[in-house]
Coordinates of C-alpha atoms in Angstrom, one line a residue:
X13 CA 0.0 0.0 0.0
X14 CA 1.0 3.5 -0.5
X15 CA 1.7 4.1 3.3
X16 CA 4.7 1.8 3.4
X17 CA 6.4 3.4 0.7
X18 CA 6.6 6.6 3.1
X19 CA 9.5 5.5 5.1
X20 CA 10.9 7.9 7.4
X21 CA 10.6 11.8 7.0
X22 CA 11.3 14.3 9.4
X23 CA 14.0 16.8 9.7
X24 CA 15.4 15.4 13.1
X25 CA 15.2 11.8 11.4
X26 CA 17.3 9.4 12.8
X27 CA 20.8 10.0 11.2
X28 CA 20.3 13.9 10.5
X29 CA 21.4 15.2 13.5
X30 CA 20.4 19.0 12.8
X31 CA 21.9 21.2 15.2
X32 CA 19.3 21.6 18.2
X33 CA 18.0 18.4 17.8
X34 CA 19.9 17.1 20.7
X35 CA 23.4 17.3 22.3
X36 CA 24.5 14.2 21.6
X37 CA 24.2 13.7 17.7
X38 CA 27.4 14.7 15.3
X39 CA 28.3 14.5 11.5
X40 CA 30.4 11.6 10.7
X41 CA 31.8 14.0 7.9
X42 CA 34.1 17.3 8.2
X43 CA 32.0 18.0 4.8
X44 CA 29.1 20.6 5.5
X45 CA 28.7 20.2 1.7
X46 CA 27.3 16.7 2.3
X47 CA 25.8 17.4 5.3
X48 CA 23.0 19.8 3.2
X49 CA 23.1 17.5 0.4
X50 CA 21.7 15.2 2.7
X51 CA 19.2 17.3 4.2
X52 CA 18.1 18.3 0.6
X53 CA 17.6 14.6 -0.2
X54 CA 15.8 13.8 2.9
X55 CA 13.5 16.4 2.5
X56 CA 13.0 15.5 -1.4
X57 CA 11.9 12.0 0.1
X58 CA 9.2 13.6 2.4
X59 CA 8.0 14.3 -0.5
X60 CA 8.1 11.1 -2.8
X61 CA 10.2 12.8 -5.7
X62 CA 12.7 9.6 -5.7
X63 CA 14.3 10.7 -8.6
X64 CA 15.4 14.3 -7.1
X65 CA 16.5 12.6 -3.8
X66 CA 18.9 10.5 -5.3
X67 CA 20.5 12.7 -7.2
X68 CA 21.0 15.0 -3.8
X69 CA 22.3 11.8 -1.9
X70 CA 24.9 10.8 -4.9
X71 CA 25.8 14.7 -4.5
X72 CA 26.3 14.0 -1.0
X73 CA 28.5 10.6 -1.4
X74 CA 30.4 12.7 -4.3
X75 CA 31.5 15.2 -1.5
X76 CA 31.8 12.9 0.7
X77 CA 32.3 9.1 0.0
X78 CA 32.7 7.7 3.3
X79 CA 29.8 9.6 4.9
X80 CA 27.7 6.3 5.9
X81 CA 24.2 8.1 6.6
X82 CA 24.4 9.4 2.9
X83 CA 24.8 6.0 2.0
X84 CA 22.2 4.7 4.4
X85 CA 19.5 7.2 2.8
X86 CA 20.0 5.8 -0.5
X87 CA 19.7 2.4 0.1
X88 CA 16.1 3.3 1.3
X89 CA 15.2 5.2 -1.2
X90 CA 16.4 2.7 -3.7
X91 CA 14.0 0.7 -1.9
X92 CA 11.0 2.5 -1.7
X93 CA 11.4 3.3 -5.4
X94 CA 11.2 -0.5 -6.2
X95 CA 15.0 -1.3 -6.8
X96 CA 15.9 -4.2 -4.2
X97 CA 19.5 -4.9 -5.4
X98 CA 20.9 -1.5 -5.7
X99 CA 18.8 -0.7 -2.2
X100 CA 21.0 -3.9 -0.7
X101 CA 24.3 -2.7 -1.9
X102 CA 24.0 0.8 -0.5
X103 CA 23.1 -0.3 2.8
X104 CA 25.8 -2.9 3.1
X105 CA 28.1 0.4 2.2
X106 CA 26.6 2.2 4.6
X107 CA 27.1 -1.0 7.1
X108 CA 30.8 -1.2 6.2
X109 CA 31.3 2.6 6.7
X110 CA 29.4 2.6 9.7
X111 CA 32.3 1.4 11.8
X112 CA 33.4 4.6 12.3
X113 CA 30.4 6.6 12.9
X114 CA 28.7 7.3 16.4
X115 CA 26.9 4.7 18.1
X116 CA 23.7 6.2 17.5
X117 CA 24.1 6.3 13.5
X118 CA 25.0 2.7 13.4
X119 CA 21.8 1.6 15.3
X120 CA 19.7 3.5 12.7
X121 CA 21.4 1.9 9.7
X122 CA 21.3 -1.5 10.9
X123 CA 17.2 -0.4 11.6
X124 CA 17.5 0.4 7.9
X125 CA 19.2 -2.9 7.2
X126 CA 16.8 -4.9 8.5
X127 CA 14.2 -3.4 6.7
X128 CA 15.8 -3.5 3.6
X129 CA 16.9 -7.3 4.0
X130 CA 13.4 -8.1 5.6
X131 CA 14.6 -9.4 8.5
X132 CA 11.4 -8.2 9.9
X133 CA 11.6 -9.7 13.1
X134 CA 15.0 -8.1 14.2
X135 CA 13.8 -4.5 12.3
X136 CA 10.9 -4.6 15.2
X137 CA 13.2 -5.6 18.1
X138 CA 15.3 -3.3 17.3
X139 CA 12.9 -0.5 16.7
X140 CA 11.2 -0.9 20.3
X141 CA 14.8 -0.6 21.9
X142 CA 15.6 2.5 20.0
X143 CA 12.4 4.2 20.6
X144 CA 12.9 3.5 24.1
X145 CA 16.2 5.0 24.0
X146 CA 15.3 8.1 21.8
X147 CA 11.1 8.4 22.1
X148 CA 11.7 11.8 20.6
X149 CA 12.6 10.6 17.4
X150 CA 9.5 10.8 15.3
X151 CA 10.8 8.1 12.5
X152 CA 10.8 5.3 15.0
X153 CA 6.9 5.5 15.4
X154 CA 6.5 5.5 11.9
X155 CA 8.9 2.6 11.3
X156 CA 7.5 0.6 13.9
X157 CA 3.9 1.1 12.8
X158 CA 5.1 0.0 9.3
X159 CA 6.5 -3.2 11.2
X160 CA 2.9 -3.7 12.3
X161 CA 1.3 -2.8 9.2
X162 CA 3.0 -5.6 7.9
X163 CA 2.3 -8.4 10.5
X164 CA -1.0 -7.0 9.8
X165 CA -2.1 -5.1 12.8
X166 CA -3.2 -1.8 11.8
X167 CA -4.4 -1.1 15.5
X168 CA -1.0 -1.4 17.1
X169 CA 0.2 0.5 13.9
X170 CA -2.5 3.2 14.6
X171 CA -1.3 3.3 17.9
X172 CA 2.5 3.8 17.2
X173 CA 1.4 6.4 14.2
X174 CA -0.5 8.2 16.9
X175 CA 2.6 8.4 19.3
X176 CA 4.4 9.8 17.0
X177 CA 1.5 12.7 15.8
X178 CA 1.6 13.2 19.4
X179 CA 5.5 13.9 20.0
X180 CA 5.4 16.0 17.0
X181 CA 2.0 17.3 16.1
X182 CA 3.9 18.8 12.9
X183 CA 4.7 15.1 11.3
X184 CA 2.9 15.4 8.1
X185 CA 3.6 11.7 7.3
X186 CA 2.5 10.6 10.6
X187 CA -1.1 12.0 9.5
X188 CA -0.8 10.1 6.6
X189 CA -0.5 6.8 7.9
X190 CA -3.0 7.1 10.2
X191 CA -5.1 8.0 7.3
X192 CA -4.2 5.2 5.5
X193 CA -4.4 3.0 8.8
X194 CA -8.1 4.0 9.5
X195 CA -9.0 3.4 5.8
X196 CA -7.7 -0.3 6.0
X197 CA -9.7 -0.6 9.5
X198 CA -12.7 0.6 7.6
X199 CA -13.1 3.6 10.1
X200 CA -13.5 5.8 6.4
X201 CA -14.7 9.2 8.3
X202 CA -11.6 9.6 10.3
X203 CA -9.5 8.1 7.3
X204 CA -10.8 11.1 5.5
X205 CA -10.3 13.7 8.7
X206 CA -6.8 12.4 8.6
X207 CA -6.1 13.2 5.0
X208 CA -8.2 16.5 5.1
X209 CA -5.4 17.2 7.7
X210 CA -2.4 16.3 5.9
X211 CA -3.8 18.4 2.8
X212 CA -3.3 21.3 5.2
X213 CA -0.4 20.8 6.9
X214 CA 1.1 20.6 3.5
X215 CA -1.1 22.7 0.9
X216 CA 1.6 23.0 -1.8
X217 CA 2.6 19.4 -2.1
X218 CA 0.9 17.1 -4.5
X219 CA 1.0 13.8 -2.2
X220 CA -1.8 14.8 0.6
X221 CA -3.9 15.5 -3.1
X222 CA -3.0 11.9 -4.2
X223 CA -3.4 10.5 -0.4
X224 CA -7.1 11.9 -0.4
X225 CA -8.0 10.6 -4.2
X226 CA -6.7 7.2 -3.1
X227 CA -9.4 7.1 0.0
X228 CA -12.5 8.6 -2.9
X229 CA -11.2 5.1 -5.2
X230 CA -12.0 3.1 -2.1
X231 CA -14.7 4.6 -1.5
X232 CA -15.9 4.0 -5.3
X233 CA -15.8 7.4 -5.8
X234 CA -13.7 7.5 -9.2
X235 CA -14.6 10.6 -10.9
X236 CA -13.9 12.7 -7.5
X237 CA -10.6 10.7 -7.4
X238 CA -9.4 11.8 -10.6
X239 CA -10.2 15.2 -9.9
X240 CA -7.8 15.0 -7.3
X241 CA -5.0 13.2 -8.7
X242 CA -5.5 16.1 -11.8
X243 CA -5.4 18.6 -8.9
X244 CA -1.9 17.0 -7.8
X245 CA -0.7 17.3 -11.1
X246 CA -1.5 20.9 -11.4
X247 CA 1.1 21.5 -8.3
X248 CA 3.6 19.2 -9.4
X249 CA 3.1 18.2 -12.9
X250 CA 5.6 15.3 -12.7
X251 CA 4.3 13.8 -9.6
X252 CA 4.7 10.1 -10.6
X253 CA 2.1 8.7 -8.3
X254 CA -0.6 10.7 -9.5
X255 CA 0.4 10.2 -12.8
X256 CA 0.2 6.4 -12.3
X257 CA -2.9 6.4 -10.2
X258 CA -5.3 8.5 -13.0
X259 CA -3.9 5.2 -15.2
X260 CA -5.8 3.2 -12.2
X261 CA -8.7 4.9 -12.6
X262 CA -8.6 4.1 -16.3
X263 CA -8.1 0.7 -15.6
X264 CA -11.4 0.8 -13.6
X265 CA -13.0 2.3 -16.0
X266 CA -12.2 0.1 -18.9
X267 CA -10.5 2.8 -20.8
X268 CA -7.2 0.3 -21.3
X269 CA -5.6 2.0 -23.8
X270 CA -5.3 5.5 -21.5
X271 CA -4.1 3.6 -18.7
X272 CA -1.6 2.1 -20.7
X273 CA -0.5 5.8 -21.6
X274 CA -0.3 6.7 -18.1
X275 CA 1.8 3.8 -16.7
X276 CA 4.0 4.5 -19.3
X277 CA 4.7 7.8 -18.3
X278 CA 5.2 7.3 -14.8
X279 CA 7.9 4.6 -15.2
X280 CA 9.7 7.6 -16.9
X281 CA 9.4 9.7 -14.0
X282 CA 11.6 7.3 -11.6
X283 CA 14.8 6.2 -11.4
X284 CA 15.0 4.0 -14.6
X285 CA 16.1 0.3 -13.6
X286 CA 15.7 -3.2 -14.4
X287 CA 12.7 -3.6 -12.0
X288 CA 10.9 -0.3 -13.1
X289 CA 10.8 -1.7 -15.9
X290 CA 9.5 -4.8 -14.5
X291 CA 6.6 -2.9 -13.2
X292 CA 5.7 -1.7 -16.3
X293 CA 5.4 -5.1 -17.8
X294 CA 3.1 -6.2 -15.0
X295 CA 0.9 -3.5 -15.3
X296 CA 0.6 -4.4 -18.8
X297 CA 0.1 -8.3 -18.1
X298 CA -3.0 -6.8 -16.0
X299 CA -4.3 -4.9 -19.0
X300 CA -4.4 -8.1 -21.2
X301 CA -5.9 -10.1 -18.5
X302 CA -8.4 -7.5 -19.3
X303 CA -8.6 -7.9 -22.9
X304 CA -8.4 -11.7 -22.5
X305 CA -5.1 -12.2 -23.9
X306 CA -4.2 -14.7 -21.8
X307 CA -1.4 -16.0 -23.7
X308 CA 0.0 -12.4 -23.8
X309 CA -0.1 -11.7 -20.3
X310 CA 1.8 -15.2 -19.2
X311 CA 4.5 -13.9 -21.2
X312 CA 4.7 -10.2 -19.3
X313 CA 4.3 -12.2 -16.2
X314 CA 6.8 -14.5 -17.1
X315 CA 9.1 -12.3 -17.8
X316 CA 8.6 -10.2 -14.8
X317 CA 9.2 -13.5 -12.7
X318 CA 12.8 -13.8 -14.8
X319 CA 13.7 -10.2 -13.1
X320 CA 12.7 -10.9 -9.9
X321 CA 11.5 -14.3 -8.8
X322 CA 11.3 -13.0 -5.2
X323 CA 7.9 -10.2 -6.2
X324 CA 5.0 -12.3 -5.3
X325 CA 2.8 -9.8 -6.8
X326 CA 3.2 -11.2 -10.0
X327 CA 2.2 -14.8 -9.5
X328 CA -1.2 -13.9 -9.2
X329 CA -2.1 -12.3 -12.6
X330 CA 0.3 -15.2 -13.8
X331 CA -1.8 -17.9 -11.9
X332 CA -5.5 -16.2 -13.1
X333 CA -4.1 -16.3 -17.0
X334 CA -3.0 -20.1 -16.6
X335 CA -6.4 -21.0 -15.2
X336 CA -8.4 -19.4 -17.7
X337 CA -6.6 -21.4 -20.3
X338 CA -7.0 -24.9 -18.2
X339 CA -3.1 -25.0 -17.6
X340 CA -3.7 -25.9 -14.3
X341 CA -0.6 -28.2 -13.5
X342 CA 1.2 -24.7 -14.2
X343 CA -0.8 -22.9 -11.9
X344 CA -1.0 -25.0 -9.1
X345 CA 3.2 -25.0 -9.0
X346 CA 2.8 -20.9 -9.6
X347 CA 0.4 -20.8 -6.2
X348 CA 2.6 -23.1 -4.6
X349 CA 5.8 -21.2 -5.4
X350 CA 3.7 -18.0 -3.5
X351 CA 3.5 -19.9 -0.1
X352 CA 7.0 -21.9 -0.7
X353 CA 8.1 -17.5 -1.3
X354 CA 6.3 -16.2 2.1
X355 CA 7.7 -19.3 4.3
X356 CA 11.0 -18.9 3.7
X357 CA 10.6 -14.8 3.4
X358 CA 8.5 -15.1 6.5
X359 CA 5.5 -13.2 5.1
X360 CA 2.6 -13.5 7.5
X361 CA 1.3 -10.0 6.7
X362 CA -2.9 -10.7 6.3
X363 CA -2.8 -9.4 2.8
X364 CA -0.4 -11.7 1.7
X365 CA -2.2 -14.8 3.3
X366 CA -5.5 -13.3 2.1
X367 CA -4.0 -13.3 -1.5
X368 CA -2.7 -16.3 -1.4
X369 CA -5.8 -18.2 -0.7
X370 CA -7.8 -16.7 -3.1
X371 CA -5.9 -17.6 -5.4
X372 CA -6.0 -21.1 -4.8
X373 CA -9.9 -20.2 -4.8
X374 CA -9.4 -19.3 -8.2
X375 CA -7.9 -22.2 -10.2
X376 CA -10.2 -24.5 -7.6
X377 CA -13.6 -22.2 -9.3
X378 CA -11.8 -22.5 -12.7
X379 CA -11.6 -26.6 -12.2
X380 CA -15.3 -26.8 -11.2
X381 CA -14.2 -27.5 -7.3
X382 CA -16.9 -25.1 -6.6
X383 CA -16.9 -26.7 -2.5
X384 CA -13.1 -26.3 -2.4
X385 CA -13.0 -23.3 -3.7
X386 CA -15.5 -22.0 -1.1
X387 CA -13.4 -23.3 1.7
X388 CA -10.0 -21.2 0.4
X389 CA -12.5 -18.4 0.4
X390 CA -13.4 -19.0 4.0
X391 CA -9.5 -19.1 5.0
X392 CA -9.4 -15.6 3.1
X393 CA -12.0 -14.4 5.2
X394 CA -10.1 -14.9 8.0
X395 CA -6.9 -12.9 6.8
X396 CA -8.9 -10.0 5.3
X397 CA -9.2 -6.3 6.7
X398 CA -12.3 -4.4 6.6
X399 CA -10.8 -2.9 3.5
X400 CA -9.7 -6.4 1.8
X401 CA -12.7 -8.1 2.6
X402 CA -14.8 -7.1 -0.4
X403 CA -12.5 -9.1 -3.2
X404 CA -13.3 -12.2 -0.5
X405 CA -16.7 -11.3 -0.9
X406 CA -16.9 -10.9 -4.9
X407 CA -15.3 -14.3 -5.3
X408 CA -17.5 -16.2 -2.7
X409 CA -20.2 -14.7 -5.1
X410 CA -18.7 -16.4 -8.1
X411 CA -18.2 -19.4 -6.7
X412 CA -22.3 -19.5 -5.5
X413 CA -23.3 -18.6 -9.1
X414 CA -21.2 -21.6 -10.4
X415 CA -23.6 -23.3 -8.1
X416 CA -26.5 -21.3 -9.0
X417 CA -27.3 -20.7 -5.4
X418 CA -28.3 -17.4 -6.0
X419 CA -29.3 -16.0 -2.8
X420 CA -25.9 -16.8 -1.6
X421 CA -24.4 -15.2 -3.8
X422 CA -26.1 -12.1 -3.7
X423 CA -26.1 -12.0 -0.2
X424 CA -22.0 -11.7 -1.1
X425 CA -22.1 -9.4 -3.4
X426 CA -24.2 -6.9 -0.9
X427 CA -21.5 -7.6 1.9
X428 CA -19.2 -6.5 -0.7
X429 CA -21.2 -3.4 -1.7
X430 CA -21.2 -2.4 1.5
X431 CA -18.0 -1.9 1.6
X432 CA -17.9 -0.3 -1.9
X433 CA -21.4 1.0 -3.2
X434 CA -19.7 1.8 -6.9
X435 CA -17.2 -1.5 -6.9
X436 CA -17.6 -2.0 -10.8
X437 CA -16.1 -6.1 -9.9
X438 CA -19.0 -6.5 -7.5
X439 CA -21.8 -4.6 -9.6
X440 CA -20.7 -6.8 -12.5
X441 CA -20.6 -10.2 -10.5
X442 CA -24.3 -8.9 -9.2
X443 CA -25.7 -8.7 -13.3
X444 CA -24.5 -11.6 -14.1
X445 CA -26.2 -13.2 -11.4
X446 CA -29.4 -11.8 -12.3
X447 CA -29.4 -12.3 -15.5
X448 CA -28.6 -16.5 -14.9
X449 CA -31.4 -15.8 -12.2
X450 CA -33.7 -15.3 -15.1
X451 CA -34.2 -11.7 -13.5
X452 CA -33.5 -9.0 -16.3
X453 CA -35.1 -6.6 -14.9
X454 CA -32.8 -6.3 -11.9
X455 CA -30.2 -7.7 -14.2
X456 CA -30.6 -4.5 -16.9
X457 CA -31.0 -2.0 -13.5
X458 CA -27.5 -3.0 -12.6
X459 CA -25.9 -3.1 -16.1
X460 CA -27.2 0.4 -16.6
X461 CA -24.9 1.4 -14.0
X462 CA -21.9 -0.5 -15.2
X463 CA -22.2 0.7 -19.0
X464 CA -22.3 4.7 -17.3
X465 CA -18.9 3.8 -16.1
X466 CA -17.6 2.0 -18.8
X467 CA -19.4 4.7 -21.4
X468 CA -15.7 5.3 -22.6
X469 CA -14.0 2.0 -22.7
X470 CA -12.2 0.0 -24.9
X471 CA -14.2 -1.8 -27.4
X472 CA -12.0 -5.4 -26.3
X473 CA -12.6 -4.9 -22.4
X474 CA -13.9 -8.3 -21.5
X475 CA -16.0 -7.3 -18.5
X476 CA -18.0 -5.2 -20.5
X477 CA -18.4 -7.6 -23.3
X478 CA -19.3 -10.6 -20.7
X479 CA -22.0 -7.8 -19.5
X480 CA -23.2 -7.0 -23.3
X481 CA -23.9 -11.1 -23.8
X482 CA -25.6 -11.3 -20.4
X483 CA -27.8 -8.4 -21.3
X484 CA -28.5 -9.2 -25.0
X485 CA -26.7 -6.0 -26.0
X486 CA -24.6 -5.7 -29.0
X487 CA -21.3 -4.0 -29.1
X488 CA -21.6 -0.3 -29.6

């Protein structure tokens, strides 16, 4: 989610050491130089403009290549900008260098080296000792919380994110986690106070604009989301995340071709690697799982996988194209390969379990194993948020139609609504129903809805065509 990528970001962060923000912090340097090119970065990274802070933090390692912090900072924001091996090699710089810098500054980049090499259990004892020994740093909280996030436990994460608003009632990105946090705990209202607030605390930035579209698209609310991300853009014209989130609301709205346009544009506004470029490819594997070009789609995935066999995000889009074309031998060893992945990466985060039971869910509806398929759904459940629970929900749905139970399954798809009035998946899952039901009435009611979104999508975007059979319509 888009919280995690916001890492650490205050101007007393850990490793900084501003004058007055305490007695005991130094420079590892005699270079003042590096020192601001530092603080430049750090603040560029506050503000999620990767690009700019790694150019500042190679300023600062060319003025001063033994300054381990400098170092330390760009493995992070390596990280956080999607490139794992280069992330890996600046923080085992930074590790080496470290032998000569204060005690202090050593803890903090061996925090940041157990984040990078998700050691997640050490990041987390480490991160309680250090906030015991320095509760005025406002990073720690928002570390910590992350640590939760991923274990899953947005209330202890709500609770750290809160600690830190409170030592600092200035931390901007504090705010936005908690925003974030509440959203996933389906508490929307104060989701949305929390983001109203970061938008003020920062009204010339672009991100608390993104931050608050991203709450309207889980809301449903896709045409007020786009407003916003276009509002971001009007601040900071290159803001790659808003750029890449208006192709999401494409996406949603079937207009394939746009969103293609978009995601393409925003790999070219961050740092250009290998696994950029991976991303890319995967966005575009989703886009012919749209079209139905299953065949197409394996080979992006595949390809991905060849990059980085480690990004479990992949698999699925990989696994859903195999089913569809009855490989399923394939599929099964792709949804294995996910849970051999999180056992030995030690992935227990509930999004991640969620996912991959569901996905078993899938190639067990694809097989006709309709009871199966129920049961995986069940173990889903159980892993879900109040914000993940609706794709549980949608799928259950599917699997009672295969049945033809339909009460079932539109008792699902309401659970699902619930969560998401406008949820084009579930709306579409809901018409279907109907019209197997024998109910076109309801079934046309429900379409009508879908075809007002979809008004401007591409001609080959299979949910729309699946709705057009179902409702008798022909192809505009």
């Amino acid at each position: 989610m888009k919280a995690i990528r916001a890492l650490t970001l205050c101007a007393c962060a850990a490793g900084l050491f501003l004058p007055g923000c305490g007695s005991d912090r130094r420079w590892t340097t005699d270079s003042r130089e590096a020192v601001q090119w530092v603080e430049t970065g750090v603040r560029q990274w506050q503000r999620f403009y990767y690009v700019d802070a790694l150019k500042s933090l190679d300023s600062a390692i060319a003025a001063d290549s033994m300054f381990a912090i400098a170092w330390g900072r760009a493995g992070l924001v390596h990280l956080y900008a999607g490139n794992l091996p280069d992330a890996r090699s600046a923080i085992a710089r930074a590790t080496r260098l470290a032998v000569d810098a204060t005690p202090r500054e050593q803890r903090f980049i061996r925090l940041w080296s157990y984040r990078i090499n998700e050691k997640r259990d050490l990041e987390a004892a480490l991160a309680d000792s250090l906030l015991a020994m320095y509760p005025e740093e406002t990073e720690l909280y928002l570390l910590r919380g992350q640590c939760y996030e991923f274990e899953g436990n947005y209330e202890a994460a709500v609770r750290l994110y809160s600690q830190g608003v409170k030592q600092d009632t200035g931390f901007a990105l504090g705010i936005m986690s908690l925003g974030y946090a509440y959203s996933v705990l389906g508490e929307q209202k104060k989701a949305v106070e929390y983001m109203q607030r970061y938008i003020r605390m920062a009204p010339q930035e672009p991100d608390p604009l993104a931050s608050y579209a991203d709450l309207l698209m889980r809301a449903g609310q896709y045409d007020e989301a786009l407003e916003q991300y276009q509002k971001a853009l009007q601040v900071k014209p290159d803001y790659w995340y808003a750029v890449r989130e208006i192709g999401t609301v494409y996406l949603v709205k079937g207009r394939l071709r746009d969103a293609e346009r978009q995601f393409e544009e925003a790999v070219k506004l961050l740092p250009a690697t290998m696994q950029s470029e991976a991303g890319l490819m995967r966005l575009r594997g989703v886009i012919d799982l749209q079209r139905g070009r299953y065949e197409d789609a394996i080979q992006l995935f595949r390809a991905v996988h060849a990059i980085d066999s480690t990004y479990v995000g992949t698999t699925g889009g990989l696994t859903v194209a195999l089913s569809k074309l009855k490989r399923f031998d394939e599929a099964w060893a792709m949804a294995e390969s996910v849970r051999a992945e999180m056992d030995r990466r030690n992935l227990t985060g509930r999004q991640l379990v969620q996912g991959y039971h569901l996905l078993r869910a899938r190639i067990l509806l694809e097989e006709g194993r309709t009871e199966e398929a129920e049961g995986e759904c069940r173990e889903a459940m159980e892993a879900s948020t109040p914000l993940t629970r609706a794709a549980v929900y949608i799928h259950l749905a599917r699997v009672y139609r295969a049945r033809r139970a339909w009460e079932p399954a539109i008792d699902a798809i309401e659970n699902a609504l619930s969560l998401n009035p406008n949820s084009p998946e579930a709306l579409h899952v809901l018409a279907l129903v109907y019209s197997d039901r024998g109910d076109k009435q309801m079934a046309s009611e429900i379409g009508e809805r879908l075809f007002q979104l979809w008004s401007a999508a591409d001609s080959d975007y299979v949910p729309l065509l699946e709705l057009r059979r179902a409702l008798g319509r022909r192809p505009v």
